[in-house]
Amino acid sequence: MSDERRMDVLRAIVEDYVATSEPVGSRALVERHSLGVSSATIRNDMAALEDSGYIAQPHTSAGRIPTDRGYRVFVDRLTTVKPLSAPEKRAISAFLEDAVDLDDVVDRSVRLLAQLTHQVAVVQYPSLRRSTLRHVELVPVGQRQLLVVLITDTGRVEQRTLEAARDLDEVVVAQLRATLAARVAGRRIAELAGLVDDLAEQYSADDLALLRRVVAVVEETLHQESEERVVLAGTANLARSKDDFARSLGPVLEALEEQVVLMRLLSDMAEDSATVSVRIGHETQHDGLVSTSFVTSGYGDESGAAVARVGAIGPTRMDYPATMATVRAVARYLTRILAG
């Protein structure tokens, strides 16, 4: 038996099962696909695929369905991810570019992705720890209170207030603001250490101490764990595929409610070198998600580095090429908008 023909049979089974949700038999493969061999030959190929664990027989009918391993081979053998149509691209661009701030961008992205994929959409907020500082603003809000505003390259805005040891001098605050503008812009958290060590001759001890406190506030803010969060949309889409889940929707919905589960998955998938990462069934390593697949792609900053991920979760019987293309497209538009 030809290995390539066997993979063609597997591809045909996956495509037919995704389209019909019915187990696929040899006769249907002959009728729907130009495989160039007889039904008897296809039956032999299917038997070999079943022995290898790529397909399974759900009941006593002649039909077969893909296993997690079969879906994995199918996804890994996708040589290209089909591009979106021009109208789809224009719709995504127009919808996202009207966003007014980061929260609006994330909200629009997750709703759009859920609508396009008919799956559960997930958008991870850009991590402060992986972002680059674009600007640090200092605003006196009282005699001794100073508001520190952080703006990252991905559009995150964070505000913190600190109490100065003495009354604030507006001239000094302006000087500190200028110093931070020159030294902080474009830096990541790992580069902030020792930022003010060489400024002792430019400022008095009190002013230098205030500058150190401002930098400490910046570092503490960037270190915070609370900024690691995700937004979901489209959980109702799972109801349309309820027959695809071996037990019920309950375990899936419970897993989706646990942000720590999604954050772990997103973190694991961020280590993949592929532009679009896919976890299938048991690869999610969570009992509640064994009937699902998770497709994600990173979106980034001006340098192209990924600072967070966007993705779609649905049953393992999903249209992988279309879902992968849509997730990748939304991720690219997110990168373009945030970097702009």
mmCIF file of C-alpha atoms in Angstrom:
data_model
loop_
_atom_site.group_PDB
_atom_site.id
_atom_site.type_symbol
_atom_site.label_atom_id
_atom_site.label_comp_id
_atom_site.label_asym_id
_atom_site.label_seq_id
_atom_site.Cartn_x
_atom_site.Cartn_y
_atom_site.Cartn_z
ATOM 1 C CA MET A 1 0.000 0.000 0.000
ATOM 2 C CA SER A 2 1.268 3.448 -0.922
ATOM 3 C CA ASP A 3 1.899 5.705 2.074
ATOM 4 C CA GLU A 4 0.872 8.733 0.016
ATOM 5 C CA ARG A 5 -2.396 7.090 -1.013
ATOM 6 C CA ARG A 6 -3.046 6.137 2.588
ATOM 7 C CA MET A 7 -2.600 9.779 3.580
ATOM 8 C CA ASP A 8 -4.943 10.796 0.762
ATOM 9 C CA VAL A 9 -7.553 8.422 2.154
ATOM 10 C CA LEU A 10 -7.043 9.850 5.645
ATOM 11 C CA ARG A 11 -7.391 13.408 4.320
ATOM 12 C CA ALA A 12 -10.612 12.447 2.541
ATOM 13 C CA ILE A 13 -12.017 10.839 5.693
ATOM 14 C CA VAL A 14 -11.217 13.938 7.759
ATOM 15 C CA GLU A 15 -12.755 16.297 5.201
ATOM 16 C CA ASP A 16 -15.920 14.216 4.817
ATOM 17 C CA TYR A 17 -16.371 13.691 8.537
ATOM 18 C CA VAL A 18 -15.914 17.419 9.249
ATOM 19 C CA ALA A 19 -18.476 18.218 6.545
ATOM 20 C CA THR A 20 -21.119 15.610 7.421
ATOM 21 C CA SER A 21 -20.456 14.551 11.057
ATOM 22 C CA GLU A 22 -21.221 11.011 9.848
ATOM 23 C CA PRO A 23 -18.765 8.086 9.882
ATOM 24 C CA VAL A 24 -17.197 7.691 6.440
ATOM 25 C CA GLY A 25 -17.315 4.455 4.441
ATOM 26 C CA SER A 26 -15.279 3.271 1.468
ATOM 27 C CA ARG A 27 -18.168 3.696 -0.982
ATOM 28 C CA ALA A 28 -18.597 7.349 -0.006
ATOM 29 C CA LEU A 29 -14.877 7.956 -0.515
ATOM 30 C CA VAL A 30 -15.028 6.467 -4.013
ATOM 31 C CA GLU A 31 -18.051 8.595 -4.903
ATOM 32 C CA ARG A 32 -16.787 11.899 -3.475
ATOM 33 C CA HIS A 33 -13.055 11.774 -4.163
ATOM 34 C CA SER A 34 -10.878 10.965 -7.146
ATOM 35 C CA LEU A 35 -8.585 8.499 -5.413
ATOM 36 C CA GLY A 36 -8.010 6.389 -8.519
ATOM 37 C CA VAL A 37 -8.511 3.012 -6.839
ATOM 38 C CA SER A 38 -11.367 0.608 -6.163
ATOM 39 C CA SER A 39 -13.594 0.447 -3.121
ATOM 40 C CA ALA A 40 -11.887 -2.793 -2.093
ATOM 41 C CA THR A 41 -8.453 -1.120 -2.171
ATOM 42 C CA ILE A 42 -9.757 1.778 -0.101
ATOM 43 C CA ARG A 43 -11.162 -0.697 2.436
ATOM 44 C CA ASN A 44 -7.696 -2.213 2.767
ATOM 45 C CA ASP A 45 -6.200 1.263 3.212
ATOM 46 C CA MET A 46 -8.797 2.072 5.860
ATOM 47 C CA ALA A 47 -7.984 -1.155 7.721
ATOM 48 C CA ALA A 48 -4.301 -0.193 7.749
ATOM 49 C CA LEU A 49 -5.127 3.327 8.937
ATOM 50 C CA GLU A 50 -7.238 1.866 11.725
ATOM 51 C CA ASP A 51 -4.422 -0.484 12.749
ATOM 52 C CA SER A 52 -2.105 2.540 12.917
ATOM 53 C CA GLY A 53 -4.531 4.430 15.159
ATOM 54 C CA TYR A 54 -5.424 7.164 12.653
ATOM 55 C CA ILE A 55 -9.117 6.268 12.333
ATOM 56 C CA ALA A 56 -11.599 4.351 14.462
ATOM 57 C CA GLN A 57 -14.958 2.609 14.115
ATOM 58 C CA PRO A 58 -17.433 4.258 16.510
ATOM 59 C CA HIS A 59 -19.987 1.427 16.155
ATOM 60 C CA THR A 60 -20.653 -1.616 14.018
ATOM 61 C CA SER A 61 -21.332 0.317 10.807
ATOM 62 C CA ALA A 62 -18.769 0.264 8.031
ATOM 63 C CA GLY A 63 -17.924 3.933 8.544
ATOM 64 C CA ARG A 64 -14.811 5.302 10.234
ATOM 65 C CA ILE A 65 -13.996 8.587 11.973
ATOM 66 C CA PRO A 66 -10.617 10.271 12.567
ATOM 67 C CA THR A 67 -8.869 9.891 15.917
ATOM 68 C CA ASP A 68 -6.805 12.598 17.616
ATOM 69 C CA ARG A 69 -3.771 11.038 15.990
ATOM 70 C CA GLY A 70 -5.454 11.167 12.594
ATOM 71 C CA TYR A 71 -6.349 14.824 12.992
ATOM 72 C CA ARG A 72 -2.768 15.548 14.050
ATOM 73 C CA VAL A 73 -1.346 13.966 10.886
ATOM 74 C CA PHE A 74 -3.916 15.839 8.800
ATOM 75 C CA VAL A 75 -2.971 19.194 10.380
ATOM 76 C CA ASP A 76 0.769 18.521 10.176
ATOM 77 C CA ARG A 77 0.487 17.687 6.470
ATOM 78 C CA LEU A 78 -1.282 20.931 5.594
ATOM 79 C CA THR A 79 1.286 22.525 3.310
ATOM 80 C CA THR A 80 -0.575 25.826 3.113
ATOM 81 C CA VAL A 81 -3.272 27.591 5.079
ATOM 82 C CA LYS A 82 -5.842 28.834 2.609
ATOM 83 C CA PRO A 83 -5.963 32.647 2.527
ATOM 84 C CA LEU A 84 -9.099 34.570 3.346
ATOM 85 C CA SER A 85 -11.047 36.185 0.527
ATOM 86 C CA ALA A 86 -10.635 39.885 -0.205
ATOM 87 C CA PRO A 87 -14.101 40.731 1.235
ATOM 88 C CA GLU A 88 -13.271 38.814 4.429
ATOM 89 C CA LYS A 89 -9.995 40.697 4.795
ATOM 90 C CA ARG A 90 -11.702 44.058 4.242
ATOM 91 C CA ALA A 91 -14.374 43.215 6.787
ATOM 92 C CA ILE A 92 -11.794 42.296 9.430
ATOM 93 C CA SER A 93 -9.738 45.410 8.752
ATOM 94 C CA ALA A 94 -12.713 47.777 8.843
ATOM 95 C CA PHE A 95 -14.152 46.256 12.006
ATOM 96 C CA LEU A 96 -10.915 46.311 13.990
ATOM 97 C CA GLU A 97 -9.540 49.637 12.806
ATOM 98 C CA ASP A 98 -12.556 51.492 14.237
ATOM 99 C CA ALA A 99 -11.524 50.478 17.783
ATOM 100 C CA VAL A 100 -10.799 53.391 20.112
ATOM 101 C CA ASP A 101 -8.460 51.762 22.657
ATOM 102 C CA LEU A 102 -6.916 48.437 23.660
ATOM 103 C CA ASP A 103 -9.997 47.179 25.509
ATOM 104 C CA ASP A 104 -12.110 47.932 22.458
ATOM 105 C CA VAL A 105 -9.590 46.195 20.175
ATOM 106 C CA VAL A 106 -9.654 43.046 22.317
ATOM 107 C CA ASP A 107 -13.448 43.071 22.606
ATOM 108 C CA ARG A 108 -13.924 43.530 18.856
ATOM 109 C CA SER A 109 -11.326 40.868 18.037
ATOM 110 C CA VAL A 110 -12.825 38.175 20.238
ATOM 111 C CA ARG A 111 -16.365 38.812 19.000
ATOM 112 C CA LEU A 112 -15.246 38.898 15.364
ATOM 113 C CA LEU A 113 -13.244 35.682 15.676
ATOM 114 C CA ALA A 114 -16.168 33.855 17.303
ATOM 115 C CA GLN A 115 -18.428 34.987 14.470
ATOM 116 C CA LEU A 116 -16.013 33.993 11.701
ATOM 117 C CA THR A 117 -15.011 30.583 13.080
ATOM 118 C CA HIS A 118 -18.304 29.622 14.782
ATOM 119 C CA GLN A 119 -16.155 28.464 17.693
ATOM 120 C CA VAL A 120 -15.262 29.833 21.113
ATOM 121 C CA ALA A 121 -12.847 32.708 20.554
ATOM 122 C CA VAL A 122 -10.055 33.531 23.005
ATOM 123 C CA VAL A 123 -7.942 36.684 23.056
ATOM 124 C CA GLN A 124 -5.127 37.067 25.547
ATOM 125 C CA TYR A 125 -4.351 40.596 26.706
ATOM 126 C CA PRO A 126 -0.821 41.741 25.811
ATOM 127 C CA SER A 127 1.510 40.879 28.661
ATOM 128 C CA LEU A 128 3.168 43.850 30.295
ATOM 129 C CA ARG A 129 6.210 41.711 30.975
ATOM 130 C CA ARG A 130 6.656 40.990 27.268
ATOM 131 C CA SER A 131 5.748 44.500 26.122
ATOM 132 C CA THR A 132 8.023 47.439 25.452
ATOM 133 C CA LEU A 133 7.524 50.768 27.202
ATOM 134 C CA ARG A 134 6.506 53.539 24.834
ATOM 135 C CA HIS A 135 6.136 56.338 27.378
ATOM 136 C CA VAL A 136 6.075 57.064 31.104
ATOM 137 C CA GLU A 137 4.119 60.163 32.129
ATOM 138 C CA LEU A 138 4.360 61.876 35.536
ATOM 139 C CA VAL A 139 1.378 63.946 36.674
ATOM 140 C CA PRO A 140 1.284 65.750 40.063
ATOM 141 C CA VAL A 141 -2.172 65.215 41.586
ATOM 142 C CA GLY A 142 -1.503 66.763 44.978
ATOM 143 C CA GLN A 143 1.242 68.392 47.001
ATOM 144 C CA ARG A 144 2.977 65.062 47.519
ATOM 145 C CA GLN A 145 1.068 62.681 45.253
ATOM 146 C CA LEU A 146 2.446 61.748 41.858
ATOM 147 C CA LEU A 147 0.481 59.803 39.236
ATOM 148 C CA VAL A 148 2.685 57.489 37.151
ATOM 149 C CA VAL A 149 1.145 56.541 33.795
ATOM 150 C CA LEU A 150 2.697 53.715 31.749
ATOM 151 C CA ILE A 151 1.964 53.338 28.040
ATOM 152 C CA THR A 152 3.269 50.258 26.220
ATOM 153 C CA ASP A 153 3.865 49.625 22.544
ATOM 154 C CA THR A 154 0.792 47.370 22.494
ATOM 155 C CA GLY A 155 -1.520 50.070 23.777
ATOM 156 C CA ARG A 156 -1.688 48.992 27.409
ATOM 157 C CA VAL A 157 -2.172 51.905 29.794
ATOM 158 C CA GLU A 158 -1.529 51.425 33.507
ATOM 159 C CA GLN A 159 -1.735 54.051 36.268
ATOM 160 C CA ARG A 160 -0.166 54.035 39.716
ATOM 161 C CA THR A 161 0.021 56.724 42.407
ATOM 162 C CA LEU A 162 2.955 57.176 44.770
ATOM 163 C CA GLU A 163 3.454 59.412 47.798
ATOM 164 C CA ALA A 164 6.547 61.640 47.697
ATOM 165 C CA ALA A 165 8.635 62.240 50.820
ATOM 166 C CA ARG A 166 8.295 66.025 50.399
ATOM 167 C CA ASP A 167 6.237 68.535 48.439
ATOM 168 C CA LEU A 168 6.598 68.150 44.693
ATOM 169 C CA ASP A 169 8.414 70.770 42.642
ATOM 170 C CA GLU A 170 6.876 71.078 39.149
ATOM 171 C CA VAL A 171 10.255 71.961 37.651
ATOM 172 C CA VAL A 172 11.816 68.824 39.117
ATOM 173 C CA VAL A 173 8.879 66.707 37.965
ATOM 174 C CA ALA A 174 9.322 68.069 34.434
ATOM 175 C CA GLN A 175 13.047 67.182 34.538
ATOM 176 C CA LEU A 176 12.305 63.661 35.755
ATOM 177 C CA ARG A 177 9.676 63.294 33.033
ATOM 178 C CA ALA A 178 12.222 64.294 30.383
ATOM 179 C CA THR A 179 14.798 61.882 31.789
ATOM 180 C CA LEU A 180 12.329 58.987 31.708
ATOM 181 C CA ALA A 181 11.247 59.866 28.182
ATOM 182 C CA ALA A 182 14.851 59.650 27.030
ATOM 183 C CA ARG A 183 15.826 56.516 28.948
ATOM 184 C CA VAL A 184 12.702 54.356 29.235
ATOM 185 C CA ALA A 185 11.154 54.493 25.760
ATOM 186 C CA GLY A 186 11.665 51.247 23.854
ATOM 187 C CA ARG A 187 12.892 49.262 26.874
ATOM 188 C CA ARG A 188 11.588 46.013 28.323
ATOM 189 C CA ILE A 189 11.453 45.192 32.009
ATOM 190 C CA ALA A 190 14.782 43.358 32.007
ATOM 191 C CA GLU A 191 16.469 46.534 30.801
ATOM 192 C CA LEU A 192 15.221 48.788 33.603
ATOM 193 C CA ALA A 193 17.661 47.588 36.249
ATOM 194 C CA GLY A 194 20.292 50.207 36.968
ATOM 195 C CA LEU A 195 18.504 52.770 34.857
ATOM 196 C CA VAL A 196 19.258 55.651 37.232
ATOM 197 C CA ASP A 197 22.610 54.523 38.597
ATOM 198 C CA ASP A 198 24.534 56.994 36.450
ATOM 199 C CA LEU A 199 22.355 60.013 37.252
ATOM 200 C CA ALA A 200 23.726 60.822 40.732
ATOM 201 C CA GLU A 201 25.553 63.920 39.505
ATOM 202 C CA GLN A 202 22.483 65.358 37.746
ATOM 203 C CA TYR A 203 20.025 65.293 40.671
ATOM 204 C CA SER A 204 20.010 65.995 44.357
ATOM 205 C CA ALA A 205 19.707 63.044 46.719
ATOM 206 C CA ASP A 206 15.976 63.733 47.288
ATOM 207 C CA ASP A 207 15.203 64.074 43.582
ATOM 208 C CA LEU A 208 17.209 60.965 42.740
ATOM 209 C CA ALA A 209 15.335 59.057 45.430
ATOM 210 C CA LEU A 210 12.028 60.117 43.844
ATOM 211 C CA LEU A 211 13.241 58.977 40.435
ATOM 212 C CA ARG A 212 14.235 55.606 41.905
ATOM 213 C CA ARG A 213 10.750 55.259 43.387
ATOM 214 C CA VAL A 214 9.149 56.006 40.024
ATOM 215 C CA VAL A 215 11.304 53.362 38.324
ATOM 216 C CA ALA A 216 10.444 50.907 41.110
ATOM 217 C CA VAL A 217 6.737 51.533 40.512
ATOM 218 C CA VAL A 218 7.255 50.844 36.804
ATOM 219 C CA GLU A 219 9.070 47.581 37.558
ATOM 220 C CA GLU A 220 6.463 46.451 40.081
ATOM 221 C CA THR A 221 3.655 47.166 37.633
ATOM 222 C CA LEU A 222 5.337 45.212 34.853
ATOM 223 C CA HIS A 223 5.920 42.278 37.217
ATOM 224 C CA GLN A 224 2.314 41.969 38.278
ATOM 225 C CA GLU A 225 0.594 38.651 37.636
ATOM 226 C CA SER A 226 -2.890 40.159 37.553
ATOM 227 C CA GLU A 227 -2.398 41.493 34.035
ATOM 228 C CA GLU A 228 -2.328 37.954 32.648
ATOM 229 C CA ARG A 229 -5.908 37.541 31.506
ATOM 230 C CA VAL A 230 -7.989 36.324 28.603
ATOM 231 C CA VAL A 231 -11.338 37.290 27.120
ATOM 232 C CA LEU A 232 -13.782 34.753 25.659
ATOM 233 C CA ALA A 233 -16.721 35.021 23.267
ATOM 234 C CA GLY A 234 -18.943 32.564 21.450
ATOM 235 C CA THR A 235 -19.434 29.870 24.092
ATOM 236 C CA ALA A 236 -22.981 29.504 22.735
ATOM 237 C CA ASN A 237 -21.410 28.176 19.532
ATOM 238 C CA LEU A 238 -20.564 24.979 21.399
ATOM 239 C CA ALA A 239 -24.263 24.171 21.677
ATOM 240 C CA ARG A 240 -24.441 23.763 17.910
ATOM 241 C CA SER A 241 -21.804 21.031 18.152
ATOM 242 C CA LYS A 242 -23.049 19.340 21.319
ATOM 243 C CA ASP A 243 -23.197 15.940 19.579
ATOM 244 C CA ASP A 244 -19.420 16.133 19.047
ATOM 245 C CA PHE A 245 -18.684 15.935 22.751
ATOM 246 C CA ALA A 246 -18.391 12.434 24.172
ATOM 247 C CA ARG A 247 -19.948 13.254 27.529
ATOM 248 C CA SER A 248 -21.555 16.672 27.677
ATOM 249 C CA LEU A 249 -20.762 20.339 27.384
ATOM 250 C CA GLY A 250 -20.391 20.608 31.154
ATOM 251 C CA PRO A 251 -16.683 19.635 31.448
ATOM 252 C CA VAL A 252 -15.794 21.842 28.476
ATOM 253 C CA LEU A 253 -17.584 24.881 29.890
ATOM 254 C CA GLU A 254 -16.040 24.313 33.329
ATOM 255 C CA ALA A 255 -12.557 24.175 31.779
ATOM 256 C CA LEU A 256 -13.183 27.381 29.831
ATOM 257 C CA GLU A 257 -14.208 29.153 33.032
ATOM 258 C CA GLU A 258 -10.825 28.379 34.590
ATOM 259 C CA GLN A 259 -8.561 31.091 33.233
ATOM 260 C CA VAL A 260 -5.541 29.340 34.696
ATOM 261 C CA VAL A 261 -6.228 26.396 32.354
ATOM 262 C CA LEU A 262 -6.385 28.648 29.301
ATOM 263 C CA MET A 263 -3.331 30.639 30.386
ATOM 264 C CA ARG A 264 -1.324 27.419 30.772
ATOM 265 C CA LEU A 265 -2.377 26.241 27.328
ATOM 266 C CA LEU A 266 -1.571 29.602 25.759
ATOM 267 C CA SER A 267 1.808 29.632 27.483
ATOM 268 C CA ASP A 268 2.611 26.131 26.217
ATOM 269 C CA MET A 269 1.554 26.992 22.688
ATOM 270 C CA ALA A 270 3.634 30.172 22.729
ATOM 271 C CA GLU A 271 6.709 27.927 22.715
ATOM 272 C CA ASP A 272 5.795 26.481 19.305
ATOM 273 C CA SER A 273 7.823 27.809 16.403
ATOM 274 C CA ALA A 274 4.877 27.513 14.009
ATOM 275 C CA THR A 275 2.937 30.645 13.071
ATOM 276 C CA VAL A 276 -0.299 28.839 13.913
ATOM 277 C CA SER A 277 -0.294 26.252 16.714
ATOM 278 C CA VAL A 278 -2.864 23.485 17.151
ATOM 279 C CA ARG A 279 -3.582 21.288 20.174
ATOM 280 C CA ILE A 280 -5.898 18.362 19.461
ATOM 281 C CA GLY A 281 -7.911 16.382 22.011
ATOM 282 C CA HIS A 282 -5.660 14.839 24.639
ATOM 283 C CA GLU A 283 -2.826 17.183 23.601
ATOM 284 C CA THR A 284 -4.591 19.886 25.637
ATOM 285 C CA GLN A 285 -3.645 17.850 28.756
ATOM 286 C CA HIS A 286 -6.920 18.678 30.476
ATOM 287 C CA ASP A 287 -9.738 16.179 31.015
ATOM 288 C CA GLY A 288 -12.421 18.738 30.301
ATOM 289 C CA LEU A 289 -10.953 19.579 26.886
ATOM 290 C CA VAL A 290 -10.240 16.106 25.484
ATOM 291 C CA SER A 291 -13.079 16.505 22.957
ATOM 292 C CA THR A 292 -11.812 19.876 21.748
ATOM 293 C CA SER A 293 -9.069 21.377 19.635
ATOM 294 C CA PHE A 294 -7.397 24.730 20.269
ATOM 295 C CA VAL A 295 -5.985 26.774 17.385
ATOM 296 C CA THR A 296 -3.867 29.824 18.291
ATOM 297 C CA SER A 297 -1.504 32.359 16.775
ATOM 298 C CA GLY A 298 0.671 34.996 18.396
ATOM 299 C CA TYR A 299 0.249 38.693 17.804
ATOM 300 C CA GLY A 300 3.045 41.098 18.433
ATOM 301 C CA ASP A 301 4.624 44.488 18.761
ATOM 302 C CA GLU A 302 6.507 46.708 16.379
ATOM 303 C CA SER A 303 9.476 44.327 16.314
ATOM 304 C CA GLY A 304 7.290 41.385 15.323
ATOM 305 C CA ALA A 305 7.752 39.523 18.613
ATOM 306 C CA ALA A 306 4.617 37.850 20.001
ATOM 307 C CA VAL A 307 3.372 39.436 23.221
ATOM 308 C CA ALA A 308 0.096 37.486 23.483
ATOM 309 C CA ARG A 309 -2.047 34.961 21.612
ATOM 310 C CA VAL A 310 -5.428 34.789 19.959
ATOM 311 C CA GLY A 311 -7.273 31.578 19.195
ATOM 312 C CA ALA A 312 -10.395 29.472 18.722
ATOM 313 C CA ILE A 313 -11.604 26.426 20.640
ATOM 314 C CA GLY A 314 -14.077 23.969 19.161
ATOM 315 C CA PRO A 315 -14.748 20.251 18.770
ATOM 316 C CA THR A 316 -11.983 18.108 17.275
ATOM 317 C CA ARG A 317 -14.309 17.775 14.257
ATOM 318 C CA MET A 318 -13.531 21.315 13.104
ATOM 319 C CA ASP A 319 -12.585 22.789 9.759
ATOM 320 C CA TYR A 320 -8.882 23.103 10.548
ATOM 321 C CA PRO A 321 -7.720 24.912 7.377
ATOM 322 C CA ALA A 322 -10.433 27.568 7.661
ATOM 323 C CA THR A 323 -10.035 28.018 11.415
ATOM 324 C CA MET A 324 -6.245 28.274 11.136
ATOM 325 C CA ALA A 325 -6.521 30.842 8.336
ATOM 326 C CA THR A 326 -8.997 32.988 10.268
ATOM 327 C CA VAL A 327 -7.023 32.895 13.523
ATOM 328 C CA ARG A 328 -3.840 33.819 11.674
ATOM 329 C CA ALA A 329 -5.559 36.695 9.852
ATOM 330 C CA VAL A 330 -7.045 38.200 13.022
ATOM 331 C CA ALA A 331 -3.645 37.890 14.754
ATOM 332 C CA ARG A 332 -1.962 39.756 11.898
ATOM 333 C CA TYR A 333 -4.511 42.569 11.974
ATOM 334 C CA LEU A 334 -4.125 42.831 15.746
ATOM 335 C CA THR A 335 -0.374 43.202 15.325
ATOM 336 C CA ARG A 336 -0.816 45.859 12.651
ATOM 337 C CA ILE A 337 -3.313 47.879 14.690
ATOM 338 C CA LEU A 338 -1.410 47.764 17.979
ATOM 339 C CA ALA A 339 1.913 48.538 16.322
ATOM 340 C CA GLY A 340 0.377 51.470 14.473
#
